[in-house]
Tab-separated table of C-alpha atoms in Angstrom:
chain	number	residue	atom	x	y	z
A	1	UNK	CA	225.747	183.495	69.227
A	2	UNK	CA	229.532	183.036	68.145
A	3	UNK	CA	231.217	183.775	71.570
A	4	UNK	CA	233.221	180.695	71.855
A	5	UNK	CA	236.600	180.653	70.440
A	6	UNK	CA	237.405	180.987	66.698
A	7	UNK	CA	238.253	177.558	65.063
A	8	UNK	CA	241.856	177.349	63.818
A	9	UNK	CA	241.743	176.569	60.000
A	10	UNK	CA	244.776	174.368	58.703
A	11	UNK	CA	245.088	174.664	54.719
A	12	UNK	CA	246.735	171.466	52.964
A	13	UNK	CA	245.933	172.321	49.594
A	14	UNK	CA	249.551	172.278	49.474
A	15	UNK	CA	250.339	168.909	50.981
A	16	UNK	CA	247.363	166.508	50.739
A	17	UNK	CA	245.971	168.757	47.793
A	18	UNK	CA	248.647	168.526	45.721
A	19	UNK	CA	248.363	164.754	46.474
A	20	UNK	CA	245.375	164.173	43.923
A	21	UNK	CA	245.949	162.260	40.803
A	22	UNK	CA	247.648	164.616	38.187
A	23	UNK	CA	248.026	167.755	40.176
A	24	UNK	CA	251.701	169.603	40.637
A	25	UNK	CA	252.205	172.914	41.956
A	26	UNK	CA	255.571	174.752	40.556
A	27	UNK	CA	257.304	176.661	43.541
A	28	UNK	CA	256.274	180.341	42.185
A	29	UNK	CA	252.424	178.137	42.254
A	30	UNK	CA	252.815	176.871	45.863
A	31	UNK	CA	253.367	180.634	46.818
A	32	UNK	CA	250.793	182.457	45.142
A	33	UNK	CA	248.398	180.015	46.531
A	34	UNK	CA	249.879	180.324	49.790
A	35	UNK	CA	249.956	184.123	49.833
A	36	UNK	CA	246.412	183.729	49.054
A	37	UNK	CA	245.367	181.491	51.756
A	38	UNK	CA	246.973	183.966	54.139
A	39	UNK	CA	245.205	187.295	52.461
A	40	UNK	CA	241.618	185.567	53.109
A	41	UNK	CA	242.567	184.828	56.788
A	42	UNK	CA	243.987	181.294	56.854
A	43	UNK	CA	245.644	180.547	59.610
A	44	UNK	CA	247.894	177.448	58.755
A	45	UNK	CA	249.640	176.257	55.773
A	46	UNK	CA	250.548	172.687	55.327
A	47	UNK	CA	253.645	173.645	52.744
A	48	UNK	CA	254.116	170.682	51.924
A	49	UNK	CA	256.506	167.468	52.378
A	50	UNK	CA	260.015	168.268	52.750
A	51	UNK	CA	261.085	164.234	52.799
A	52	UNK	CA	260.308	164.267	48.854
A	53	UNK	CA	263.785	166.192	48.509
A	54	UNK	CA	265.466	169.247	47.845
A	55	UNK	CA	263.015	170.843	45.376
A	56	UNK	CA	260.559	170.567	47.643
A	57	UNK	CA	262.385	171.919	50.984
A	58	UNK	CA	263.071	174.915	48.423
A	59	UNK	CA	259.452	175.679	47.641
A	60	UNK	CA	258.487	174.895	51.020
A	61	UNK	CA	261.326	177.427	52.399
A	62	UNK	CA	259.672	179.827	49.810
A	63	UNK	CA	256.324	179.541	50.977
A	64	UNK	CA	257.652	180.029	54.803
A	65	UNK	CA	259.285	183.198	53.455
A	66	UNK	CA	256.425	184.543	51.814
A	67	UNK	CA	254.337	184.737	54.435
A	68	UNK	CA	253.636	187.431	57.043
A	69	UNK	CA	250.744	186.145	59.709
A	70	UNK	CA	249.789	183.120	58.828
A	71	UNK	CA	252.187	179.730	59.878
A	72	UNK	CA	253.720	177.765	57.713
A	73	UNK	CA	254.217	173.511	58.503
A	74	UNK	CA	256.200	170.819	57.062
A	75	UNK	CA	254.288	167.328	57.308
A	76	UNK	CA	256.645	164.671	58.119
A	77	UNK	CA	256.166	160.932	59.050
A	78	UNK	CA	257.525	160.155	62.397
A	79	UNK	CA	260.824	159.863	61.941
A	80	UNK	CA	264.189	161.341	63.228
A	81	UNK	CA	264.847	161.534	58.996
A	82	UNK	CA	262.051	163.443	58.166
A	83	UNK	CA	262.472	166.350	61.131
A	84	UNK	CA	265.576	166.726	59.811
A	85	UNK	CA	264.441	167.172	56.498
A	86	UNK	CA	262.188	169.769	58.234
A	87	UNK	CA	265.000	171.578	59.675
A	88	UNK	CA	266.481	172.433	56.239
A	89	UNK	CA	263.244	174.210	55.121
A	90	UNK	CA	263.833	176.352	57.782
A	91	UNK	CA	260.431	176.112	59.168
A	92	UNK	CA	259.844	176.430	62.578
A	93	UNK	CA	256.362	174.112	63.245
A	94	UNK	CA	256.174	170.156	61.920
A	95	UNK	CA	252.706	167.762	61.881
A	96	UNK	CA	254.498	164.202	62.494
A	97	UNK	CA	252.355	161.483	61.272
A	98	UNK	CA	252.522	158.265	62.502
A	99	UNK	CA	250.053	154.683	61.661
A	100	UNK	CA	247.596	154.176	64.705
A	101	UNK	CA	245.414	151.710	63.592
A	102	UNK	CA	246.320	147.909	63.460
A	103	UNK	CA	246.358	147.436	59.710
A	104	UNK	CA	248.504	150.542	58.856
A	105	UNK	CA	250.807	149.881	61.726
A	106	UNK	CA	251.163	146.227	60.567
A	107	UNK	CA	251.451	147.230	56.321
A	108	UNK	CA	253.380	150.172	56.519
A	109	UNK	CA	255.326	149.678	59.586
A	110	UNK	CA	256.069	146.480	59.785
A	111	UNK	CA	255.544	146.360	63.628
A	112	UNK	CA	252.651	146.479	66.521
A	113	UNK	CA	251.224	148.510	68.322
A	114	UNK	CA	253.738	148.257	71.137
A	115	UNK	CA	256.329	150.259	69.066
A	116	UNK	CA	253.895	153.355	68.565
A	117	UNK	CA	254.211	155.011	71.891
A	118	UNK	CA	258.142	154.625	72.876
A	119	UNK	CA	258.224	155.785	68.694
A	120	UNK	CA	255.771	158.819	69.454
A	121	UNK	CA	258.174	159.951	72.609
A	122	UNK	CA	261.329	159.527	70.797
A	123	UNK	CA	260.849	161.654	67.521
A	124	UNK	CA	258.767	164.298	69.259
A	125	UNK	CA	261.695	164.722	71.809
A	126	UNK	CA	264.484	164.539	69.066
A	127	UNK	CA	262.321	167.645	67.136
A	128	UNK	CA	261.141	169.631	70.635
A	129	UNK	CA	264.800	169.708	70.869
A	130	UNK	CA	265.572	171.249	67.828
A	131	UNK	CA	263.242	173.988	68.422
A	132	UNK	CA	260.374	172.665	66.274
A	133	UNK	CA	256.648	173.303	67.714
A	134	UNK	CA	254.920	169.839	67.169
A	135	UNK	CA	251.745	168.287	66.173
A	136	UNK	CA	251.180	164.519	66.227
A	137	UNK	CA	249.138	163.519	63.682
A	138	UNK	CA	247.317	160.282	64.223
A	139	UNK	CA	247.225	158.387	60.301
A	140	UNK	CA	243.922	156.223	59.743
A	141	UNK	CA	242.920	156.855	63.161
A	142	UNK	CA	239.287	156.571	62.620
A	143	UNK	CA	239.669	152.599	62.281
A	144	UNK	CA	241.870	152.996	65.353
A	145	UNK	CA	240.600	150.632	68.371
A	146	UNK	CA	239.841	153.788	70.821
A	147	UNK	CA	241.667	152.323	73.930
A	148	UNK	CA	244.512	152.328	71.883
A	149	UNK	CA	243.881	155.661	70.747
A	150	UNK	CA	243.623	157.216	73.613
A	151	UNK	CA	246.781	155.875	75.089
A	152	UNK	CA	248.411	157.603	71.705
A	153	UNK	CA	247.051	160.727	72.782
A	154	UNK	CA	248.134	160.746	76.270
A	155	UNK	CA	251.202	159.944	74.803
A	156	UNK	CA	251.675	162.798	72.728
A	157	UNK	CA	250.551	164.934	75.412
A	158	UNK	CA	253.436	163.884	77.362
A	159	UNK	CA	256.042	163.806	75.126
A	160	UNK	CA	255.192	167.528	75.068
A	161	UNK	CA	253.578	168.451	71.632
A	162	UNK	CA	250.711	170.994	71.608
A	163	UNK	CA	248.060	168.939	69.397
A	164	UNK	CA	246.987	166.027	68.206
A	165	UNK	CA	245.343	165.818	64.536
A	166	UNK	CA	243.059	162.848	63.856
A	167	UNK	CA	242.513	161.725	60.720
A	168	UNK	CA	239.744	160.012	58.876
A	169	UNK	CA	242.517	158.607	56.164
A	170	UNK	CA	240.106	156.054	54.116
A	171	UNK	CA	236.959	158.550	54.789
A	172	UNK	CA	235.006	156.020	56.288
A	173	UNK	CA	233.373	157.955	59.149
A	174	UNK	CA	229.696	159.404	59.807
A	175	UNK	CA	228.771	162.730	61.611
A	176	UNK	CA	227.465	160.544	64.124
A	177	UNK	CA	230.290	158.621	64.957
A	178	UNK	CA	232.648	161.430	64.565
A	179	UNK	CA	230.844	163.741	67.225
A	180	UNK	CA	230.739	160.464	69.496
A	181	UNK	CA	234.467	160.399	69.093
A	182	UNK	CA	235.733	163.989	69.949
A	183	UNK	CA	233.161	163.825	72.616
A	184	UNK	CA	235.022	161.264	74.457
A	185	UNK	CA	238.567	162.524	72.853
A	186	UNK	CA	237.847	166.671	74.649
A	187	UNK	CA	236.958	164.407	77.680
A	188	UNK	CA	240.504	163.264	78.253
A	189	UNK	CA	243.184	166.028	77.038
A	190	UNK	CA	243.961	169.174	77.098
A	191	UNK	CA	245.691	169.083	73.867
A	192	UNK	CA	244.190	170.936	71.003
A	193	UNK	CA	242.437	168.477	68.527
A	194	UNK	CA	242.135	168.409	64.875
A	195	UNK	CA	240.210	166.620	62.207
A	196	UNK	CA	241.882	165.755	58.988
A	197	UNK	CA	238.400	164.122	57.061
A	198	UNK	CA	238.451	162.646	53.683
A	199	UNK	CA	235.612	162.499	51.100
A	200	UNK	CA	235.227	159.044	50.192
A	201	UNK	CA	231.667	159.235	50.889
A	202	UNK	CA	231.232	162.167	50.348
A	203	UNK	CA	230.795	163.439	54.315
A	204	UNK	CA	234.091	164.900	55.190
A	205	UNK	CA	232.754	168.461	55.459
A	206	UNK	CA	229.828	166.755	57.922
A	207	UNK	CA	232.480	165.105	59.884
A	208	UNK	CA	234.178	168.104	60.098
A	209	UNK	CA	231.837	170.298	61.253
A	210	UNK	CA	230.497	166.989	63.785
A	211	UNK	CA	234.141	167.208	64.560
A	212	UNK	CA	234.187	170.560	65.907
A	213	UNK	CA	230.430	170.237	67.552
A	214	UNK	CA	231.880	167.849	69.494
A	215	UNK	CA	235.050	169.871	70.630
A	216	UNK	CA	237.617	170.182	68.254
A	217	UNK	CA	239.785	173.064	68.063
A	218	UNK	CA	240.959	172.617	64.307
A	219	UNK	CA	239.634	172.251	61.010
A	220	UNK	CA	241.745	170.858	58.402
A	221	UNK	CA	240.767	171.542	54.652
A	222	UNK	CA	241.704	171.746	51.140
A	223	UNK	CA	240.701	174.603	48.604
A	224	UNK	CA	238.012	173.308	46.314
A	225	UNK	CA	238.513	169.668	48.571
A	226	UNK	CA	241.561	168.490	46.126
A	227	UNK	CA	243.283	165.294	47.840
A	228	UNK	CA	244.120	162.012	47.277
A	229	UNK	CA	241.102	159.944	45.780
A	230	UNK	CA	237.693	161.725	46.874
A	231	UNK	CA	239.828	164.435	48.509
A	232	UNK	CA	239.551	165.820	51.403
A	233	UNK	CA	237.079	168.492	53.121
A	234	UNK	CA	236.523	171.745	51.127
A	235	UNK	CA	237.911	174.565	52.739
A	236	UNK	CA	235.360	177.151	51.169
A	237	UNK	CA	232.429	174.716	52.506
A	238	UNK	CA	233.838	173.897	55.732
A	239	UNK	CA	234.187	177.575	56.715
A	240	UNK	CA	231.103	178.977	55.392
A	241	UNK	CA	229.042	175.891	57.339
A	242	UNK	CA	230.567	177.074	60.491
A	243	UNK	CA	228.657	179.485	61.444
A	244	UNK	CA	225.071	178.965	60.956
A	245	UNK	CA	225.705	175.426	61.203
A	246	UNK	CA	227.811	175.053	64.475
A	247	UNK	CA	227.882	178.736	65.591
A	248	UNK	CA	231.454	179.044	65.167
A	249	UNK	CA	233.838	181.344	63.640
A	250	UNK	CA	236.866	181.368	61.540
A	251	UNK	CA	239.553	184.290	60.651
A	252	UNK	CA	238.623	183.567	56.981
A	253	UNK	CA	237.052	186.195	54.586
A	254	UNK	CA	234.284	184.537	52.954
A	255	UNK	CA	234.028	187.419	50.167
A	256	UNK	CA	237.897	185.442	48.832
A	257	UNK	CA	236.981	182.480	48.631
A	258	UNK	CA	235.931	182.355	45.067
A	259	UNK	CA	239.568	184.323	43.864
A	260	UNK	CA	240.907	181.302	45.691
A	261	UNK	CA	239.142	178.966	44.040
A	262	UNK	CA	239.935	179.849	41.301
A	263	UNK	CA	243.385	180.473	41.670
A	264	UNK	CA	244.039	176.907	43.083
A	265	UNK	CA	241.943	175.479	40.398
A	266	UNK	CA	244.087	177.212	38.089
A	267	UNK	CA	246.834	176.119	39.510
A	268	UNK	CA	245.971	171.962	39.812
A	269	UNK	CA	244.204	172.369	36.087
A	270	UNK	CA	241.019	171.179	37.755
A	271	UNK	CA	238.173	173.539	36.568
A	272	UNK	CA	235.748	174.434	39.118
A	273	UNK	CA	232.308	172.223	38.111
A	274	UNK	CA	229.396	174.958	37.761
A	275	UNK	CA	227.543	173.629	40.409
A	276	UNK	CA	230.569	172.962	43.236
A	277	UNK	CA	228.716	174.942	46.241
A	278	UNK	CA	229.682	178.079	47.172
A	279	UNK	CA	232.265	179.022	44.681
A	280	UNK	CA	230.853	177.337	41.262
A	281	UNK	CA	229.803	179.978	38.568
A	282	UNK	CA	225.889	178.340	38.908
A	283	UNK	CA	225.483	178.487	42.310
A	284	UNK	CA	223.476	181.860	42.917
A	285	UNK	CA	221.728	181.383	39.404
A	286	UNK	CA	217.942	180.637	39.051
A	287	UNK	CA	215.724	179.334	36.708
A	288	UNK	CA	213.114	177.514	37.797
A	289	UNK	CA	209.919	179.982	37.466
A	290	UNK	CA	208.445	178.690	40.985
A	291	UNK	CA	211.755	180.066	42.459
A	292	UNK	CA	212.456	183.176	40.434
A	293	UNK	CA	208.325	183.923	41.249
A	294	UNK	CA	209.394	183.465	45.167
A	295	UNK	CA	212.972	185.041	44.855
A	296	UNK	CA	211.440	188.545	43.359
A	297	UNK	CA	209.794	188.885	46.216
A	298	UNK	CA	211.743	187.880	48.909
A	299	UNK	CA	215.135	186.349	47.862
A	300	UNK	CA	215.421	184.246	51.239
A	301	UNK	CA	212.982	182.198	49.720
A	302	UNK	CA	215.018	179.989	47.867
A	303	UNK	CA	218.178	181.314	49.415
A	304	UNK	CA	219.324	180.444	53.152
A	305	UNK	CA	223.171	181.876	52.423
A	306	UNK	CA	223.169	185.300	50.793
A	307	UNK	CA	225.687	185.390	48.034
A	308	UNK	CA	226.848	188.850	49.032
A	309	UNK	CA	228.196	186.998	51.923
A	310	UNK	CA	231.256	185.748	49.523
A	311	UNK	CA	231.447	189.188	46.848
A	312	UNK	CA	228.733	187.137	44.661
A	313	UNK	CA	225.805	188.247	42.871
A	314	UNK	CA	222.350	186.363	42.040
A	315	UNK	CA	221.605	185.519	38.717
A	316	UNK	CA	218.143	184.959	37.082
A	317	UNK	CA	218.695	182.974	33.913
A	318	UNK	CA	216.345	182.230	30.959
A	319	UNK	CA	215.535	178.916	29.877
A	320	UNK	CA	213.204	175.707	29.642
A	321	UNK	CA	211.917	176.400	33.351
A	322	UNK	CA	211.566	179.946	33.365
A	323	UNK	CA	207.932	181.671	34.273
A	324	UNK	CA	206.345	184.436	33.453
A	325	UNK	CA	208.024	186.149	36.911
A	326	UNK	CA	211.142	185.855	35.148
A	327	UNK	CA	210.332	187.275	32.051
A	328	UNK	CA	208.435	190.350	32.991
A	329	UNK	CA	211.337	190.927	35.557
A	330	UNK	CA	214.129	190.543	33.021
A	331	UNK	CA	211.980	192.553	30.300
A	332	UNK	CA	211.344	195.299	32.951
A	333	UNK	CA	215.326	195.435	33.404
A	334	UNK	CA	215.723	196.430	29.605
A	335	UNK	CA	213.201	199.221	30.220
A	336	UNK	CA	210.378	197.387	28.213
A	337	UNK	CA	206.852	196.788	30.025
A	338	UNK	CA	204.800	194.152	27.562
A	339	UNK	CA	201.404	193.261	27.919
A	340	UNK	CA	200.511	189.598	29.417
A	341	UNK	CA	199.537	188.300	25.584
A	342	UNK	CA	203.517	189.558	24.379
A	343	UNK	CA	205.208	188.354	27.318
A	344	UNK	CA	203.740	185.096	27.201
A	345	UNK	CA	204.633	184.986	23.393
A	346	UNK	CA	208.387	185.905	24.413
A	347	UNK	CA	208.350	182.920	27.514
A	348	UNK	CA	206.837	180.480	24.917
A	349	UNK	CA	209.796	181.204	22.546
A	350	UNK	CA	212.748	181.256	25.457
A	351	UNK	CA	211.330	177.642	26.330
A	352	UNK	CA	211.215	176.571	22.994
A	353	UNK	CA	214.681	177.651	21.974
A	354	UNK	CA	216.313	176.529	25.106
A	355	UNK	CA	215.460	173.264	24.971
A	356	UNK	CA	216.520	173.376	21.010
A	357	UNK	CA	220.223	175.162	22.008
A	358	UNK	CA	220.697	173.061	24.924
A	359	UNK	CA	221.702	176.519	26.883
A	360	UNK	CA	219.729	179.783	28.418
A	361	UNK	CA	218.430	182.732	26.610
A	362	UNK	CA	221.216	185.745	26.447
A	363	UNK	CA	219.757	189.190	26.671
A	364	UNK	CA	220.233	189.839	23.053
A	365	UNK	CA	217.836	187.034	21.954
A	366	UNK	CA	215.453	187.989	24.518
A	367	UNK	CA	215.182	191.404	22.564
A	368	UNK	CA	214.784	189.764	19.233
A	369	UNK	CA	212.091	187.382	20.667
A	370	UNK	CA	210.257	190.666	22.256
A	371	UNK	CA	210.285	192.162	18.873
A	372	UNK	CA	209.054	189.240	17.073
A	373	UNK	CA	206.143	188.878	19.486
A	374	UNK	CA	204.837	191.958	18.655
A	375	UNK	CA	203.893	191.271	14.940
């Protein structure tokens, strides 16, 4: 079922991550959180921007350093400055971004499209040069006109860099369109393709996966989807998807995610919400009595992804919704075996209480509400 190639995952929880409102990683931060991408089987690290200055060339040379198997890359606009910047981090791979839709090219560049292409050979020569492997990344390329786009591509397949990272900048794409796209993008390069999706409507890890359904090579993702506004596609969702969604596989450890998680939210001081899937404290926790009733007998039920597939454990919790299922089974685990008058005593009083505390039943109450029944 997964015999095609593994998909390459690029991290830029350290780049576009650290990009959301408020967040700032200290150096001995942006290492940790690197050494913990690369011990649950990341493959790429976007370390970060080394035009910002010297502080950030030092972290960024730190984070290189750090790591054993997994690459570290500086992300650089496409300029002969910026590479050099690179150079001083003493990294070895750079992702040069460059405008390729009208509007950007016109706002931020102050040009046309005509200076794109002689701009795209130019800087990725000038950093081939200086021994840097090289990505083009193409910035707001999903309101690109796609003749134009594709003459960017060609372009950076000439001028000799190994892939070519399109971005969904604004978020603004469907699964539809995006599959439609990297349909027609596989159909005319060799290069190795990557989608950069933001979550502006909340469909970059869709696009994403659409992405690679329709042939790219790369994901790239943030931990816990930090970025700039919505942020960008969640690495933990992206690479659990993969496989039952697309039937692809990834180097990554699903069983670190949530350490990850964690870590980064730490890190960004950004608490994970209870319900964020697959690494929110809720997310394997049950209380509705129609799914407990189904989940006691067969947990796959209610449950299409097994949390043992990421170190996690189901939880049955007591409250408002709970059944009778629920309460014989959690009564049963304290070695007690009431009759259906008691327990139904005990699930009126969990209900009741829940509602009135605004939170579920601990075990301890559920023992003081067992005794009390039986008066």
């Amino acid at each position: 079922m997964l015999k095609a190639p593994p998909i390459v995952i690029n991290d830029s929880t350290l780049r576009d991550g650290e990009q959301a409102p408020g967040v700032a990683f200290t150096t001995a931060e942006k290492v940790a959180i690197a050494r913990k991408l690369e011990a649950a089987g990341v493959d790429e690290i976007e370390a970060g921007i080394p035009a910002m200055g010297a502080g950030e060339i030092e972290a960024m040379a730190a984070v290189g350093a750090s790591l054993e198997r997994a690459e570290a890359i500086a992300w650089c606009r496409l300029t002969e400055a910026d590479v050099d910047a690179a150079l001083r981090t003493g990294l070895t791979r750079v992702n040069l971004s460059v405008p390729v839709s009208d509007r950007q090219i016109r706002v931020k560049l102050q040009t046309s499209r005509q200076d794109i292409i002689p701009r795209i050979r130019r800087v990725v020569s000038y950093a081939r040069d200086r021994g840097l492997a090289v990505a083009v990344g193409g910035e707001d390329s999903s309101r690109a006109e796609m003749d134009f786009l594709l003459r960017v591509v060609a372009a950076v397949e000439e001028a000799g860099a190994h892939r070519f990272r399109f971005a969904d900048t604004v978020g603004i794409l469907d699964p539809f369109r995006t599959h439609e796209i990297f349909r027609q993008l596989c159909a005319e390069t060799d290069l190795e393709l990557e989608f950069h999706g933001h979550d502006d409507l909340g469909l970059a890890t869709a696009n994403t996966l659409a992405a690679v359904r329709g042939g790219a090579t790369h994901a790239s993702v943030c931990v816990l989807g930090l970025g700039e506004r919505a942020g960008n596609a969640a690495l933990e969702e992206v690479v659990a998807a993969l496989g039952p969604i697309a039937q692809r596989r990834t180097g990554v450890d699903l069983t670190q995610l949530t350490g990850l998680a964690e870590l980064v939210a730490a890190a960004a001081g950004r608490p994970i919400p209870v319900a964020k899937s697959i690494v929110g404290s809720a997310v394997f926790a049950h209380e509705s009595g129609i799914h407990v009733s189904g989940l006691l007998r067969d947990p796959e039920t209610y449950e299409a992804i097994d949390p043992a597939w990421f170190g996690r454990v189901r939880s049955i919790v007591l409250g408002k919704h709970s059944g009778m299922a629920a309460i014989n089974n959690a009564l049963k685990s304290l070695g007690l075996s009431p009759d259906e008058g008691r327990a139904r005593r005990v699930l009126d009083e969990v209900r009741n209480c829940a509602v009135a505390w605004k939170r579920p039943i601990n075990e301890g109450e559920l023992l003081k509400f067992y005794e009390a029944a039986g008066d």
